[in-house]
């Protein structure tokens, strides 16, 4: 697997962006572009699936927080899929978890 893989797909009125691998300062701009394009092209209801993300640093967390704020200003929504693991622990340790609805599975987030 490459260090970073991203996919986008529509699910009804929502768009799901799946991010796998690692997000860090070296590729956070690429992640930001992908998420921005998804929100601009497909609407303001986003689900970011981090199930296959092995690592995210503070730069990557900042991308998520910034996008959430931008979507909120447009009355959009953003949910995360982050099952128990490194990503969820990092969200909790940085006190960012309360900013997002966080689900264990993609099917729960889409329900």
Short mmCIF file of C-alpha atoms in Angstrom, two decimals:
data_model
loop_
_atom_site.label_atom_id
_atom_site.label_comp_id
_atom_site.label_asym_id
_atom_site.label_seq_id
_atom_site.Cartn_x
_atom_site.Cartn_y
_atom_site.Cartn_z
CA UNK A 1 0.00 0.00 0.00
CA UNK A 2 1.20 3.51 -0.75
CA UNK A 3 1.67 5.86 2.15
CA UNK A 4 -1.66 7.54 1.30
CA UNK A 5 -4.73 6.43 -0.64
CA UNK A 6 -7.95 8.40 -1.00
CA UNK A 7 -11.25 7.63 -2.69
CA UNK A 8 -14.49 9.60 -3.06
CA UNK A 9 -17.98 8.31 -3.74
CA UNK A 10 -21.52 9.57 -3.41
CA UNK A 11 -24.01 7.91 -1.13
CA UNK A 12 -27.37 9.60 -1.56
CA UNK A 13 -26.99 13.22 -0.50
CA UNK A 14 -23.66 12.53 1.17
CA UNK A 15 -20.18 12.06 -0.15
CA UNK A 16 -17.85 9.58 1.47
CA UNK A 17 -14.12 10.25 1.38
CA UNK A 18 -12.07 7.26 2.48
CA UNK A 19 -8.50 7.89 3.55
CA UNK A 20 -6.08 5.01 4.05
CA UNK A 21 -2.43 4.88 5.05
CA UNK A 22 -0.84 7.86 6.77
CA UNK A 23 -1.56 11.58 6.85
CA UNK A 24 1.27 13.86 7.88
CA UNK A 25 2.82 17.23 7.06
CA UNK A 26 4.19 15.85 3.78
CA UNK A 27 0.79 14.97 2.29
CA UNK A 28 -1.74 17.03 4.28
CA UNK A 29 -2.11 19.51 1.40
CA UNK A 30 -3.15 16.64 -0.90
CA UNK A 31 -5.73 15.51 1.66
CA UNK A 32 -6.99 19.08 2.03
CA UNK A 33 -7.45 19.40 -1.75
CA UNK A 34 -9.31 16.08 -1.95
CA UNK A 35 -11.67 17.02 0.89
CA UNK A 36 -12.21 20.55 -0.44
CA UNK A 37 -13.03 19.20 -3.91
CA UNK A 38 -15.43 16.65 -2.45
CA UNK A 39 -17.27 19.33 -0.49
CA UNK A 40 -17.35 21.75 -3.44
CA UNK A 41 -18.37 19.19 -6.04
CA UNK A 42 -20.70 16.92 -4.13
CA UNK A 43 -22.25 19.14 -1.50
CA UNK A 44 -21.78 19.95 2.12
CA UNK A 45 -22.66 16.61 3.74
CA UNK A 46 -19.40 14.74 4.18
CA UNK A 47 -18.42 11.48 5.82
CA UNK A 48 -14.68 10.99 6.18
CA UNK A 49 -13.87 7.30 6.60
CA UNK A 50 -10.64 6.91 8.55
CA UNK A 51 -11.06 3.17 9.17
CA UNK A 52 -7.92 2.29 7.21
CA UNK A 53 -5.87 5.25 8.38
CA UNK A 54 -2.88 4.02 10.38
CA UNK A 55 -1.46 7.41 11.38
CA UNK A 56 -2.46 11.08 11.45
CA UNK A 57 -0.33 13.91 12.79
CA UNK A 58 -1.41 17.33 14.03
CA UNK A 59 -1.21 18.76 10.51
CA UNK A 60 -3.74 16.18 9.33
CA UNK A 61 -5.96 16.85 12.33
CA UNK A 62 -5.83 20.54 11.46
CA UNK A 63 -7.11 19.76 7.95
CA UNK A 64 -10.14 17.99 9.45
CA UNK A 65 -10.86 20.79 11.92
CA UNK A 66 -10.57 23.50 9.24
CA UNK A 67 -12.92 21.68 6.88
CA UNK A 68 -15.42 21.09 9.66
CA UNK A 69 -15.43 24.82 10.43
CA UNK A 70 -15.89 25.74 6.76
CA UNK A 71 -18.74 23.27 6.34
CA UNK A 72 -20.39 24.52 9.52
CA UNK A 73 -20.34 28.09 8.16
CA UNK A 74 -22.26 26.81 5.10
CA UNK A 75 -24.64 24.81 7.31
CA UNK A 76 -22.95 21.62 6.18
CA UNK A 77 -22.08 18.56 8.20
CA UNK A 78 -19.05 16.35 8.60
CA UNK A 79 -18.86 13.01 10.36
CA UNK A 80 -15.88 10.74 10.90
CA UNK A 81 -15.62 6.97 10.85
CA UNK A 82 -12.83 6.14 13.29
CA UNK A 83 -13.02 2.76 14.98
CA UNK A 84 -10.95 2.23 18.10
CA UNK A 85 -7.29 2.69 17.22
CA UNK A 86 -4.52 5.25 16.85
CA UNK A 87 -6.62 7.83 15.02
CA UNK A 88 -9.44 7.81 17.57
CA UNK A 89 -6.95 7.95 20.45
CA UNK A 90 -5.25 10.96 18.84
CA UNK A 91 -8.62 12.72 18.39
CA UNK A 92 -9.41 12.12 22.05
CA UNK A 93 -5.96 13.12 23.36
CA UNK A 94 -6.08 16.40 21.48
CA UNK A 95 -9.64 17.08 22.70
CA UNK A 96 -10.88 17.24 19.10
CA UNK A 97 -13.24 14.27 19.33
CA UNK A 98 -16.17 16.37 20.69
CA UNK A 99 -16.09 18.50 17.51
CA UNK A 100 -17.20 15.62 15.30
CA UNK A 101 -19.86 12.94 15.25
CA UNK A 102 -17.63 9.83 15.29
CA UNK A 103 -18.86 6.39 14.24
CA UNK A 104 -17.34 2.91 14.51
CA UNK A 105 -18.47 1.85 11.03
CA UNK A 106 -19.33 3.49 7.73
CA UNK A 107 -22.80 1.92 7.76
CA UNK A 108 -23.51 3.61 11.12
CA UNK A 109 -22.37 6.97 9.75
CA UNK A 110 -24.60 6.62 6.68
CA UNK A 111 -27.72 5.52 8.62
#
